[in-house]
XYZ file of C-alpha atoms in Angstrom:
747
model
C 22.058 24.523 -10.436
C 22.300 21.491 -8.176
C 20.065 18.525 -9.030
C 16.588 18.665 -7.517
C 16.136 14.895 -7.492
C 17.467 13.454 -4.257
C 17.374 16.732 -2.345
C 15.583 16.880 1.011
C 13.043 19.403 -0.226
C 10.304 20.422 2.212
C 6.798 19.395 1.193
C 5.278 21.810 -1.284
C 1.855 21.121 0.259
C 3.076 21.508 3.837
C 1.830 25.054 4.351
C -1.645 24.206 3.030
C -1.896 21.271 5.408
C -0.737 22.996 8.569
C -2.819 26.127 7.946
C -6.000 24.238 7.083
C -6.088 25.488 3.504
C -5.881 21.891 2.236
C -9.431 20.629 1.644
C -10.138 16.931 2.192
C -13.151 15.102 0.737
C -15.222 15.757 3.849
C -14.476 19.483 3.824
C -15.736 20.596 0.415
C -18.311 23.401 0.884
C -21.397 22.859 -1.278
C -24.810 24.529 -1.299
C -27.685 22.336 -0.166
C -25.370 19.632 1.165
C -27.046 16.668 2.894
C -25.402 14.047 5.065
C -25.709 10.283 4.746
C -25.116 7.687 7.436
C -24.841 3.975 6.687
C -26.618 1.409 8.820
C -24.759 -1.913 8.945
C -26.139 -5.407 9.426
C -26.103 -6.585 13.021
C -25.765 -10.261 12.097
C -23.044 -11.962 10.022
C -25.329 -14.248 8.007
C -29.013 -14.374 7.196
C -31.827 -12.459 5.513
C -33.575 -9.181 6.202
C -37.209 -9.946 7.043
C -38.310 -6.447 7.957
C -37.192 -2.830 8.173
C -39.168 -0.379 10.302
C -38.116 3.114 9.292
C -41.170 5.086 10.374
C -39.585 6.650 13.459
C -36.502 7.634 11.488
C -38.528 9.124 8.632
C -40.415 11.431 10.997
C -37.312 12.587 12.886
C -36.249 16.204 12.502
C -34.253 16.999 9.393
C -34.527 13.543 7.802
C -34.748 13.635 4.009
C -34.788 9.908 3.187
C -34.238 6.441 4.610
C -33.110 4.190 1.762
C -32.982 0.386 1.711
C -32.642 -2.353 -0.909
C -36.317 -1.733 -1.663
C -35.534 1.809 -2.854
C -32.197 1.710 -4.606
C -31.975 0.814 -8.300
C -29.992 -2.214 -9.386
C -26.412 -1.489 -10.359
C -25.565 -1.837 -14.035
C -22.853 -4.481 -13.622
C -21.545 -6.929 -11.085
C -18.323 -5.491 -9.641
C -15.149 -7.408 -10.502
C -12.404 -7.670 -7.929
C -9.281 -6.418 -9.667
C -6.265 -4.657 -8.146
C -6.108 -0.946 -8.855
C -2.524 -1.121 -10.105
C -3.955 -2.344 -13.396
C -5.291 1.151 -14.046
C -8.766 -0.244 -14.761
C -11.838 -0.736 -12.601
C -10.762 -1.563 -9.059
C -13.644 -2.843 -6.968
C -12.792 -3.981 -3.454
C -15.010 -7.037 -3.766
C -17.266 -8.715 -6.323
C -20.383 -8.143 -4.225
C -22.417 -4.941 -4.062
C -24.779 -4.545 -1.076
C -28.325 -3.186 -0.831
C -29.424 -5.051 -3.947
C -31.398 -7.763 -2.129
C -32.260 -8.977 1.372
C -29.276 -11.325 1.876
C -26.717 -10.580 4.613
C -23.213 -11.935 4.014
C -21.249 -10.235 6.814
C -21.811 -8.092 9.882
C -21.584 -4.405 9.066
C -22.773 -4.916 5.487
C -24.760 -1.790 4.506
C -28.518 -2.406 4.801
C -29.862 1.166 4.960
C -28.824 4.759 4.289
C -30.232 7.628 6.328
C -29.985 11.078 4.717
C -30.611 14.265 6.726
C -29.816 17.955 6.618
C -27.104 17.658 9.284
C -24.737 14.877 10.253
C -26.000 14.813 13.830
C -29.618 14.387 12.706
C -28.645 11.624 10.297
C -26.722 9.793 13.028
C -29.659 10.097 15.435
C -32.191 8.912 12.880
C -30.030 5.894 12.050
C -30.462 4.719 15.660
C -34.240 4.742 15.131
C -34.252 2.317 12.194
C -35.246 -1.206 13.270
C -34.089 -4.114 11.109
C -35.295 -7.689 11.693
C -33.240 -10.663 10.540
C -33.660 -14.386 10.005
C -30.177 -15.389 11.097
C -28.328 -18.377 9.640
C -25.108 -20.098 10.840
C -21.974 -18.069 10.216
C -18.270 -18.822 9.864
C -16.018 -15.974 10.986
C -12.808 -17.634 12.226
C -10.184 -19.576 10.306
C -10.291 -22.522 12.693
C -14.043 -22.892 12.194
C -13.559 -23.714 8.517
C -10.251 -25.535 8.344
C -11.904 -28.716 7.082
C -13.527 -26.759 4.242
C -10.285 -25.244 2.936
C -9.738 -25.352 -0.808
C -6.926 -24.488 -3.203
C -7.935 -21.552 -5.410
C -6.977 -21.405 -9.052
C -5.915 -17.769 -8.613
C -5.736 -15.206 -5.816
C -5.182 -11.452 -5.489
C -7.937 -10.450 -7.873
C -7.030 -13.179 -10.351
C -3.494 -11.908 -10.929
C -1.535 -14.535 -8.987
C -1.741 -18.350 -9.341
C -2.942 -20.279 -6.311
C 0.249 -22.343 -6.424
C 3.749 -20.983 -6.943
C 6.063 -22.492 -9.565
C 7.837 -25.547 -8.147
C 11.622 -25.851 -8.410
C 13.299 -29.233 -8.280
C 11.925 -31.940 -5.977
C 11.410 -30.374 -2.540
C 9.914 -33.487 -0.924
C 12.884 -35.649 -1.878
C 15.279 -32.892 -0.824
C 13.582 -32.647 2.584
C 13.927 -36.391 3.087
C 17.624 -36.222 2.263
C 18.415 -33.028 4.198
C 20.892 -33.139 7.077
C 18.818 -30.611 9.018
C 15.053 -30.133 8.765
C 12.578 -27.764 10.406
C 8.785 -27.825 10.260
C 7.355 -24.548 11.592
C 3.927 -22.891 11.724
C 3.263 -19.169 12.144
C -0.073 -17.475 12.871
C -1.189 -13.918 12.207
C -4.034 -11.903 13.664
C -6.305 -9.767 11.516
C -4.907 -6.244 11.010
C -6.764 -3.085 9.989
C -5.232 -0.059 8.271
C -6.833 2.716 10.399
C -5.831 5.843 8.457
C -6.372 9.093 10.336
C -9.071 10.168 7.855
C -11.932 7.643 7.558
C -13.090 7.010 3.995
C -15.309 9.863 2.837
C -17.203 10.575 -0.374
C -19.132 13.697 -1.349
C -21.371 13.118 -4.379
C -22.826 15.863 -6.574
C -24.987 15.290 -9.654
C -24.175 18.185 -11.968
C -26.852 16.984 -14.383
C -29.104 13.969 -14.737
C -26.167 11.867 -15.957
C -23.080 13.847 -14.937
C -21.541 13.108 -11.553
C -18.742 14.697 -9.528
C -17.257 12.739 -6.635
C -14.975 14.239 -4.014
C -13.460 11.008 -2.771
C -10.628 10.002 -0.459
C -8.911 7.527 -2.750
C -5.458 6.363 -3.736
C -6.554 6.301 -7.377
C -8.938 8.942 -8.790
C -9.081 7.155 -12.146
C -9.849 3.838 -10.468
C -12.765 5.488 -8.652
C -13.981 7.065 -11.892
C -13.950 3.818 -13.868
C -15.403 1.686 -11.064
C -18.325 3.981 -10.237
C -19.067 4.591 -13.912
C -19.300 0.842 -14.485
C -21.716 0.324 -11.592
C -23.920 3.272 -12.575
C -23.908 2.433 -16.280
C -22.350 5.775 -17.213
C -19.552 6.531 -19.659
C -16.400 7.359 -17.657
C -16.319 10.856 -19.168
C -19.541 11.591 -17.241
C -17.911 10.837 -13.879
C -15.408 13.326 -12.528
C -13.394 12.474 -9.414
C -11.590 15.068 -7.307
C -9.135 13.914 -4.656
C -6.547 16.556 -3.877
C -5.749 15.550 -0.286
C -6.230 12.186 1.394
C -5.612 11.645 5.088
C -3.757 8.345 4.840
C -4.772 5.015 3.357
C -2.266 2.167 3.781
C -4.385 0.098 1.379
C -7.873 0.828 2.720
C -8.464 3.364 -0.076
C -6.561 1.514 -2.784
C -9.676 -0.258 -4.049
C -13.180 1.133 -4.478
C -15.647 0.028 -1.808
C -19.476 0.147 -1.988
C -19.909 3.318 0.080
C -18.572 5.435 -2.808
C -21.303 4.337 -5.213
C -23.910 4.320 -2.436
C -23.171 8.016 -1.839
C -23.810 8.690 -5.539
C -27.043 6.678 -5.493
C -28.256 8.500 -2.382
C -27.490 11.888 -3.942
C -29.462 10.946 -7.030
C -32.403 9.742 -4.920
C -32.665 12.928 -2.843
C -31.762 15.352 -5.617
C -29.014 17.219 -3.767
C -25.326 16.799 -2.884
C -24.682 14.086 -0.295
C -21.662 13.505 1.919
C -21.071 10.009 3.284
C -18.247 9.597 5.798
C -17.628 6.218 7.385
C -17.374 6.234 11.162
C -14.307 4.805 12.852
C -16.030 1.541 13.752
C -17.399 1.221 10.194
C -13.849 1.382 8.868
C -13.314 -2.025 10.484
C -15.860 -3.757 8.246
C -16.183 -1.537 5.176
C -12.747 -1.279 3.520
C -11.136 -4.696 3.882
C -8.280 -5.754 6.186
C -5.220 -7.980 6.384
C -6.758 -11.420 6.618
C -6.454 -13.933 9.445
C -3.887 -16.449 8.212
C -1.516 -19.257 9.080
C 1.710 -20.166 7.297
C 3.726 -23.358 7.438
C 7.375 -23.453 6.403
C 9.478 -26.578 6.035
C 13.213 -26.098 5.582
C 15.897 -28.543 4.573
C 19.587 -27.599 4.863
C 23.053 -29.065 5.157
C 25.002 -28.791 8.410
C 26.580 -25.548 7.247
C 23.153 -23.935 6.908
C 22.918 -23.907 3.126
C 19.343 -24.400 2.006
C 18.489 -27.517 0.049
C 14.684 -27.444 0.278
C 11.933 -24.986 1.162
C 8.164 -25.388 1.185
C 5.872 -22.522 2.135
C 2.126 -22.977 2.453
C -0.535 -20.553 3.606
C -4.161 -20.878 4.657
C -6.308 -17.769 5.053
C -9.877 -16.620 5.621
C -11.606 -14.906 2.709
C -15.148 -13.827 1.897
C -17.879 -15.930 0.329
C -17.494 -14.203 -3.023
C -13.770 -13.680 -3.656
C -10.613 -15.795 -3.717
C -8.538 -13.194 -1.925
C -5.225 -13.818 -0.217
C -2.397 -11.353 0.096
C 0.662 -12.601 -1.781
C 2.678 -13.858 1.169
C 4.766 -16.448 -0.695
C 6.168 -14.602 -3.705
C 9.051 -12.613 -2.199
C 9.878 -15.367 0.261
C 10.272 -17.755 -2.673
C 13.104 -15.761 -4.266
C 14.944 -14.235 -1.317
C 17.467 -17.079 -0.945
C 19.202 -19.474 -3.295
C 17.411 -22.778 -2.846
C 17.259 -25.411 -5.614
C 14.104 -27.153 -4.388
C 10.972 -25.140 -3.622
C 7.173 -25.460 -3.516
C 4.460 -23.183 -2.166
C 0.745 -22.667 -2.402
C -2.386 -21.117 -0.945
C -5.537 -22.535 0.597
C -8.599 -20.503 1.462
C -11.601 -20.791 3.755
C -14.791 -18.959 2.857
C -16.219 -16.952 5.738
C -18.857 -14.377 6.597
C -16.513 -11.412 6.284
C -15.930 -8.610 3.827
C -13.277 -9.415 1.236
C -9.811 -8.747 2.697
C -7.582 -6.297 0.864
C -4.225 -4.556 0.653
C -2.659 -3.612 3.978
C 0.767 -1.978 3.964
C 3.346 -4.491 2.777
C 0.535 -6.764 1.497
C 1.857 -10.314 1.696
C 5.504 -9.536 2.312
C 4.845 -8.207 5.828
C 3.526 -11.650 6.789
C 5.363 -13.964 4.398
C 8.765 -12.526 5.207
C 8.013 -12.713 8.928
C 7.497 -16.456 8.531
C 10.566 -16.958 6.349
C 12.880 -14.740 8.393
C 11.771 -16.294 11.675
C 12.412 -19.717 10.167
C 15.849 -18.636 8.937
C 16.678 -17.466 12.451
C 15.590 -20.822 13.841
C 17.774 -22.572 11.257
C 20.750 -20.422 12.246
C 20.478 -21.536 15.866
C 19.834 -25.152 14.842
C 23.102 -25.358 12.874
C 25.124 -23.010 15.090
C 25.740 -20.331 12.461
C 25.451 -16.588 13.034
C 22.052 -15.447 11.622
C 23.674 -12.805 9.418
C 26.299 -15.221 8.135
C 23.561 -17.778 7.380
C 21.824 -15.278 5.130
C 25.054 -14.414 3.337
C 25.703 -18.107 2.699
C 22.292 -18.365 1.043
C 22.412 -15.051 -0.831
C 20.695 -15.309 -4.233
C 22.991 -13.807 -6.867
C 20.242 -14.283 -9.478
C 16.504 -14.863 -9.210
C 16.176 -18.479 -7.975
C 12.831 -18.888 -9.715
C 13.722 -17.707 -13.225
C 17.504 -17.508 -13.267
C 17.255 -13.906 -14.475
C 19.787 -11.352 -13.227
C 18.511 -8.721 -10.809
C 17.872 -5.287 -12.288
C 19.764 -4.117 -9.174
C 20.087 -5.497 -5.671
C 22.405 -4.025 -3.022
C 21.387 -6.497 -0.303
C 24.927 -7.405 0.746
C 25.688 -3.714 1.257
C 22.503 -3.344 3.324
C 23.566 -6.269 5.550
C 27.029 -4.787 6.042
C 25.877 -1.265 6.855
C 23.041 -2.397 9.116
C 25.371 -4.670 11.071
C 27.773 -1.763 11.583
C 25.015 0.542 12.822
C 23.548 -1.948 15.308
C 26.924 -3.246 16.518
C 26.226 -6.816 15.396
C 29.856 -7.923 15.734
C 29.717 -7.337 19.510
C 26.649 -9.542 19.965
C 26.957 -12.606 22.226
C 25.135 -15.288 20.196
C 23.869 -17.178 23.247
C 20.173 -16.488 23.976
C 19.095 -15.228 27.372
C 22.504 -14.212 28.762
C 22.654 -10.446 28.286
C 21.005 -8.450 31.072
C 20.482 -4.835 31.995
C 19.189 -5.000 35.548
C 15.713 -6.529 35.392
C 15.724 -6.536 31.614
C 16.828 -9.334 29.287
C 18.408 -7.780 26.185
C 18.564 -9.292 22.719
C 19.423 -8.381 19.137
C 17.846 -9.779 15.996
C 17.866 -9.189 12.257
C 15.882 -10.018 9.147
C 15.905 -9.498 5.406
C 13.353 -7.217 3.770
C 12.164 -7.886 0.232
C 9.379 -6.382 -1.850
C 8.605 -6.793 -5.572
C 8.907 -3.905 -7.997
C 5.415 -3.549 -9.423
C 4.339 -1.718 -12.547
C 0.918 -0.718 -13.877
C -0.553 -2.644 -16.775
C -1.801 0.451 -18.586
C 0.243 3.340 -20.056
C 0.902 6.223 -17.664
C 0.584 9.833 -18.796
C 1.509 13.319 -17.621
C 1.285 16.794 -19.172
C 3.888 19.559 -18.978
C 3.243 23.164 -19.942
C 5.795 25.986 -20.183
C 4.455 29.533 -19.864
C 5.789 32.697 -21.454
C 7.525 33.805 -18.269
C 9.594 30.596 -18.155
C 7.617 28.907 -15.375
C 6.058 25.469 -15.771
C 3.024 23.527 -14.618
C 3.121 19.742 -14.726
C -0.050 17.679 -14.293
C -0.976 14.054 -13.629
C -4.072 12.531 -12.046
C -2.583 11.338 -8.760
C -3.805 12.072 -5.244
C -1.601 13.132 -2.330
C -2.265 10.728 0.535
C 0.677 11.564 2.716
C 3.624 10.149 0.783
C 4.940 13.479 -0.486
C 4.127 12.703 -4.123
C 3.457 16.321 -5.081
C 6.867 17.334 -3.762
C 8.807 14.508 -5.396
C 7.136 15.098 -8.764
C 7.982 18.801 -8.561
C 11.617 17.764 -8.197
C 11.427 15.335 -11.125
C 9.911 18.016 -13.339
C 12.430 20.653 -12.284
C 15.383 18.418 -13.134
C 14.000 17.356 -16.510
C 13.193 20.947 -17.519
C 16.366 22.434 -16.093
C 14.400 24.806 -13.857
C 14.659 25.721 -10.176
C 11.927 23.980 -8.145
C 10.484 27.405 -7.325
C 9.586 27.817 -11.006
C 7.675 24.528 -11.235
C 4.216 23.710 -9.925
C 2.926 20.149 -9.916
C -0.848 19.605 -9.976
C -2.723 16.372 -9.334
C -5.881 15.138 -7.673
C -8.528 15.006 -10.404
C -9.554 12.830 -13.328
C -9.527 15.940 -15.538
C -5.768 15.395 -15.701
C -3.805 12.703 -17.588
C -4.339 9.198 -16.283
C -2.057 7.650 -13.691
C -2.892 4.285 -12.091
C -3.596 4.146 -8.368
C -0.445 4.541 -6.285
C -0.351 1.073 -4.721
C 2.299 -1.575 -4.219
C 5.066 1.043 -3.994
C 4.535 1.601 -7.724
C 3.257 5.174 -7.504
C 6.614 6.943 -7.428
C 8.044 4.912 -10.289
C 4.982 5.158 -12.526
C 4.284 8.842 -11.955
C 7.917 9.944 -12.131
C 8.346 8.065 -15.407
C 5.400 9.866 -17.027
C 6.377 13.249 -15.558
C 10.013 12.857 -16.610
C 9.076 11.888 -20.167
C 6.568 14.748 -20.491
C 9.122 17.286 -19.289
C 11.936 15.894 -21.428
C 9.651 16.033 -24.454
C 8.712 19.649 -23.655
C 12.351 20.623 -23.085
C 13.493 18.996 -26.313
C 10.615 20.625 -28.206
C 11.734 24.066 -27.009
C 15.365 23.323 -27.818
C 14.415 22.259 -31.355
C 12.420 25.470 -31.721
C 15.433 27.526 -30.569
C 17.955 25.942 -32.942
C 15.516 26.436 -35.857
C 14.835 30.077 -34.909
C 17.036 32.514 -36.833
C 16.637 35.038 -34.042
C 18.042 32.683 -31.419
C 21.707 32.628 -30.336
C 21.348 28.852 -30.635
C 20.318 28.935 -34.295
C 21.948 26.126 -36.226
C 23.274 24.292 -33.166
C 22.929 20.531 -32.853
C 20.013 19.943 -30.418
C 22.064 17.186 -28.774
C 24.693 19.788 -27.848
C 22.204 22.072 -26.056
C 21.700 21.803 -22.294
C 19.401 23.707 -19.935
C 20.452 25.220 -16.615
C 18.306 27.526 -14.470
C 15.800 27.847 -17.294
C 18.480 28.911 -19.786
C 19.252 26.899 -22.915
C 22.931 27.026 -23.848
C 25.574 25.193 -25.824
C 27.353 22.532 -23.859
C 30.775 23.600 -25.165
C 30.045 27.347 -24.914
C 27.745 28.050 -21.952
C 27.797 31.794 -22.650
C 25.894 31.184 -25.922
C 22.181 30.730 -25.305
C 18.896 32.183 -24.099
C 16.155 31.521 -21.589
C 12.886 29.733 -22.243
C 11.105 33.059 -21.588
C 13.154 34.919 -24.207
C 12.417 32.290 -26.846
C 8.681 32.261 -26.114
C 8.395 36.067 -25.929
C 10.176 36.611 -29.231
C 7.878 34.114 -30.945
C 4.693 35.449 -29.294
C 3.984 32.056 -27.711
C 2.042 32.317 -24.421
C 2.665 28.641 -23.637
C 3.848 25.335 -25.038
C 2.870 21.893 -23.782
C 3.727 18.234 -24.239
C 2.255 14.911 -23.144
C 4.536 12.177 -21.852
C 3.482 8.528 -21.990
C 5.299 5.705 -20.262
C 4.369 2.175 -21.269
C 5.724 -0.129 -18.564
C 7.479 -3.391 -19.276
C 5.744 -5.869 -17.007
C 8.118 -7.784 -14.704
C 7.272 -11.158 -16.233
C 8.162 -9.840 -19.705
C 11.493 -8.351 -18.648
C 14.912 -9.924 -19.047
C 15.621 -8.996 -15.426
C 14.100 -9.840 -12.061
C 12.907 -6.766 -10.185
C 12.846 -6.573 -6.397
C 13.671 -4.101 -3.660
C 15.813 -5.408 -0.800
C 16.850 -4.234 2.631
C 18.062 -5.369 6.032
C 16.357 -4.794 9.384
C 17.994 -4.970 12.825
C 16.391 -4.637 16.250
C 17.493 -4.498 19.879
C 14.851 -5.300 22.474
C 14.622 -5.496 26.250
C 12.212 -7.929 27.928
C 11.197 -7.629 31.570
C 12.329 -10.926 33.099
C 9.342 -11.126 35.461
C 6.492 -9.418 33.630
C 7.287 -10.204 29.995
C 6.972 -6.580 28.914
C 8.830 -5.910 25.658
C 10.511 -2.614 24.878
C 12.164 -2.080 21.517
C 15.276 -0.031 22.240
C 16.760 0.357 18.786
C 15.704 -0.211 15.198
C 18.033 -0.009 12.203
C 16.860 -0.296 8.626
C 19.087 -0.087 5.555
C 17.428 -0.327 2.141
C 18.359 -0.320 -1.547
C 15.291 1.254 -3.211
C 16.913 2.397 -6.424
C 16.941 6.145 -6.979
C 15.611 8.264 -4.122
C 13.551 11.210 -5.353
C 13.359 13.144 -2.077
C 15.588 12.131 0.790
C 13.332 13.649 3.445
C 10.030 12.118 2.320
C 11.700 8.768 1.570
C 13.159 8.728 5.083
C 9.691 9.511 6.449
C 8.120 6.659 4.486
C 10.756 4.133 5.574
C 10.608 5.289 9.189
C 6.813 5.063 9.207
C 6.957 1.569 7.745
C 9.414 0.392 10.380
C 7.265 1.774 13.188
C 4.258 0.003 11.719
C 6.351 -3.183 11.711
C 6.966 -2.623 15.426
C 3.230 -2.188 15.884
C 2.519 -5.359 13.906
C 5.022 -7.304 15.977
C 3.837 -6.289 19.434
C 0.415 -4.625 19.341
C -1.885 -4.863 16.349
C -4.675 -7.439 16.348
C -8.356 -7.200 15.496
C -10.238 -9.779 17.564
C -13.333 -11.388 16.071
C -16.294 -12.187 18.337
C -17.622 -15.374 16.680
C -21.033 -14.965 18.338
C -21.756 -11.623 16.666
C -19.459 -11.794 13.648
C -18.150 -8.350 14.606
C -14.735 -7.297 15.787
C -14.656 -6.788 19.524
C -12.170 -3.916 19.324
C -13.410 -1.868 16.365
C -12.118 1.445 17.725
C -8.807 3.177 18.328
C -9.067 2.750 22.099
C -8.927 -1.043 21.935
C -7.136 -1.611 18.612
C -3.597 -0.984 19.768
C -1.075 0.871 17.626
C 2.363 2.183 18.463
C 2.491 5.647 20.020
C 5.392 8.004 20.684
C 6.027 6.265 24.005
C 6.650 2.981 22.135
C 9.027 4.464 19.578
C 12.727 3.710 20.098
C 15.836 5.197 18.565
C 15.400 4.508 14.831
C 18.131 4.755 12.204
C 17.191 4.677 8.514
C 19.702 4.654 5.674
C 19.530 3.955 1.959
C 22.049 2.393 -0.394
C 21.522 3.828 -3.860
C 22.306 1.186 -6.465
C 21.622 2.436 -10.019
C 18.840 0.591 -11.836
C 18.469 1.091 -15.588
C 15.608 -1.391 -15.987
C 12.647 -0.703 -13.688
C 11.671 2.677 -15.195
C 13.362 5.751 -16.752
C 14.625 7.146 -13.425
C 15.420 3.832 -11.715
C 12.853 4.378 -8.925
C 11.762 1.256 -7.019
C 9.680 2.907 -4.295
C 9.854 3.023 -0.501
C 6.242 2.885 0.690
C 6.132 -0.814 1.627
C 9.672 -2.078 2.150
C 10.057 -0.357 5.542
C 7.498 -2.592 7.240
C 8.849 -5.802 5.697
C 11.268 -7.610 7.973
C 10.760 -5.338 10.998
C 8.455 -7.697 12.871
C 10.766 -10.650 12.207
C 13.819 -8.712 13.422
C 11.948 -7.868 16.639
C 10.708 -11.429 17.150
C 14.215 -12.776 16.545
C 15.563 -10.264 19.059
C 12.958 -11.425 21.591
C 14.206 -14.983 21.156
C 17.799 -13.856 21.561
C 16.840 -12.023 24.752
C 14.706 -14.752 26.325
C 15.332 -18.072 24.609
C 11.579 -18.281 23.914
C 10.475 -18.557 20.288
C 7.128 -16.907 19.559
C 5.508 -17.840 16.256
C 2.321 -15.784 16.541
C 1.813 -12.099 15.789
C 1.398 -9.974 17.743
C 3.742 -11.217 20.468
C 1.812 -10.976 23.733
C 2.753 -11.037 27.396
C 0.807 -14.269 27.760
C 2.871 -15.962 25.070
C 6.147 -14.936 26.685
C 5.054 -15.906 30.192
């Protein structure tokens, strides 16, 4: 039997999805179902001075119009804490509809519940809310003078200032070459295909079931239970299929609990689905930010000093900034380093995870700056990176658990034809088009949950197995990859294994965020299956009726569901034969993986890769067309080659979108985004997609988790935008330091 891990197995849930059998949170049929529509504040700052709901209340089919005057107070103030911890995971430390204060435009101020969605939507247009508006701050530049240095960011997990190495200021003064560069980033929104949706059902006066589109069913369970003052066992969350997330469903936002409160108020099941425009101000975003990098180097391009500072716009209630400095701080060997964050409080919802949170922006700044340094000292950009390669973690001195970056550089350069590149900017033409090639390093930390991760494996009397863990499938192929992990550990064909997830009735797994889902879940699944396999082997060698009686358990292996002696494969029996003879209908085991947190490890843990891009720029009009993208990555062990390729490809195309298209534009007069729809918020389409080559370099890693899985969900986006921007410079000789790169900037 060939190994299941690493095979390009088709998705086990593919048929259900393409035939419509897969039920999403907005498709659960329930008797007596009502529909809720949120009404958002029309001003960014102020107080509610009146709500006229009479016309809405008398509209056909309306069951209730709820405001802060109707809803009970929540039992606890939500605490912003990333869902990777495996604990409560609120998106912000403010819960709306508890008083008359408005903190941001779009903040929920009323809920209309009706017997159909159309009637609820119509009635919501009849509600009249009056405000006493107060001055608002919605743009970074409006509050620059009020910026402060937070003690901690990222839900309190990351210090507001990175550890300093050496004396960067002195090293900058003494450097032979210095650069002082500033990069700006527009707000980005995640825009999954399925808007966030919650269906709430009270099974009893204090027992709640939530069908929720979430990256972490357990995180939803714990967060909602805390707000409602219920024991977690009284809240059940079901989330079998999720139509994309990219971070918008990684934390738990107020609409989930509001759906539960509305269902309790009206005494029947309630479905609350955010509209597309509500997704722009209800589930966080990648914050507006600016980063400044100062580089010191010798004339050969070797780094002697690096400072990296970021300023970003956050909400009034949370010190949130995505961690843009952490990977950039350790990518290259540099003896003198300093970096820190500053924040401006604004009238916006708290920002949140967006794919590649931090690294997608921080590595753009660093890799653009490295490209500028390469041209300043006259060294090939790839050679410059090799000269500054970090053989150990520059921050701690620890060895890498695995790396593979040099191999990624080499293979990527071969695939893009880097050796044939004329280094002079603006000289290569293809008719009207200026053609350029650029590259960048990709880096992303290997994260691990704080809490233990569990899975359950059960072998049935016919020799088939079911393996369970409380994860949701939100497009990554997790159900398929975990089926492969279980099959290998049990020694079964994948057709004899079924993996089940999607509900809090199953063993706890932390939310799949930060590319940690594959590593955490596979570790628990692997350990559960190994424990079950070894339990059955021990039973066989102790069973006098077994051909394996008396054998050393360490000398027994399993192939195709058959236990046999390693030195005599003809001696053995199947799982089914053992269970049938002993009248055992099933046997089960629980596997628990307790992660070693990165800071407690003797090794530094990061995923690395190399991105290359070829672009063509219209010499007259400034139009940019990406012709080729090449990404080579070293993500540890690959569980499923097909789904991993899909994840890396999708990340790279998002990086293209980030580089050239994506920007949410704030209207400072209204405090709302001017393009809160998919017609005006531009994303890459098939017409924008070039020839893309994705490869992986598998470097064994014995440290990160039992199977050496680092994850591929984020690393694909990191470095793509910088490679494209560097290629644009190579094509045109114009350096653009703002994302997205626009025609206006080039012209």
